[in-house]
């Protein structure tokens, strides 16, 4: 499964992406915001991510910009089962911050979930010290739940406060408008 927007291509990671993926996520400012990304991240870590098993309705895509014609990896985005909902997470490498790529990529994942996957509710978390991620989520229609949780990442194991947000896609008894076929 792939997605394409005006400026981005989102696709699964391929084995040949491991070197570039390790280089793109090799920023403490990025890894510290993510739950499972180690810092430093090496090629073996990237290969482990690429080959990790995923649920049938989970998404794990790399984000490529095609501004200027040639695709360039700038981040990653995922959607995975989390309790009675799915959780979305994303990262953009620092040289691509501030251009709306995270919002555009997340919008494509949400539309895919709404139109093709049996996902009813999506949750998201952002660190209290990451207002940029909070703005992305609010632009996408996520609403604050009023709950905060303590969060420790692999890269920065000291717990920090995170805000929990949610987005309802459809009622539990509704089905996707265009379910995917295997």
PDB file of C-alpha atoms in Angstrom, residues 121-128 133-149 162-168:
ATOM      1  CA  UNK A 121     -10.556   5.918  16.375  1.00  0.00           C
ATOM      2  CA  UNK A 122      -6.988   7.176  16.219  1.00  0.00           C
ATOM      3  CA  UNK A 123      -5.012   8.359  19.205  1.00  0.00           C
ATOM      4  CA  UNK A 124      -1.833  10.408  19.190  1.00  0.00           C
ATOM      5  CA  UNK A 125       0.614  11.659  21.781  1.00  0.00           C
ATOM      6  CA  UNK A 126       2.945  14.600  21.781  1.00  0.00           C
ATOM      7  CA  UNK A 127       5.513  15.652  24.288  1.00  0.00           C
ATOM      8  CA  UNK A 128       4.489  18.679  26.306  1.00  0.00           C
ATOM      9  CA  UNK A 133       3.569  18.342  16.916  1.00  0.00           C
ATOM     10  CA  UNK A 134       0.577  19.606  18.900  1.00  0.00           C
ATOM     11  CA  UNK A 135      -0.189  22.080  16.069  1.00  0.00           C
ATOM     12  CA  UNK A 136       0.015  19.288  13.470  1.00  0.00           C
ATOM     13  CA  UNK A 137      -2.459  17.141  15.392  1.00  0.00           C
ATOM     14  CA  UNK A 138      -4.916  19.993  15.990  1.00  0.00           C
ATOM     15  CA  UNK A 139      -4.839  20.906  12.271  1.00  0.00           C
ATOM     16  CA  UNK A 140      -5.805  17.306  11.518  1.00  0.00           C
ATOM     17  CA  UNK A 141      -8.832  17.473  13.807  1.00  0.00           C
ATOM     18  CA  UNK A 142      -7.453  15.669  16.853  1.00  0.00           C
ATOM     19  CA  UNK A 143      -8.987  16.765  20.139  1.00  0.00           C
ATOM     20  CA  UNK A 144      -7.320  16.848  23.512  1.00  0.00           C
ATOM     21  CA  UNK A 145      -8.569  14.183  25.902  1.00  0.00           C
ATOM     22  CA  UNK A 146      -7.410  16.108  28.958  1.00  0.00           C
ATOM     23  CA  UNK A 147      -5.158  13.189  29.884  1.00  0.00           C
ATOM     24  CA  UNK A 148      -1.416  13.256  30.178  1.00  0.00           C
ATOM     25  CA  UNK A 149       0.876  10.278  30.449  1.00  0.00           C
ATOM     26  CA  UNK A 162       2.873  13.711  26.979  1.00  0.00           C
ATOM     27  CA  UNK A 163      -0.587  14.918  26.039  1.00  0.00           C
ATOM     28  CA  UNK A 164      -3.030  12.353  24.663  1.00  0.00           C
ATOM     29  CA  UNK A 165      -5.300  13.346  21.759  1.00  0.00           C
ATOM     30  CA  UNK A 166      -7.905  11.454  19.752  1.00  0.00           C
ATOM     31  CA  UNK A 167      -9.727  11.551  16.442  1.00  0.00           C
ATOM     32  CA  UNK A 168     -12.920   9.610  15.731  1.00  0.00           C
TER      33      UNK A 168
END
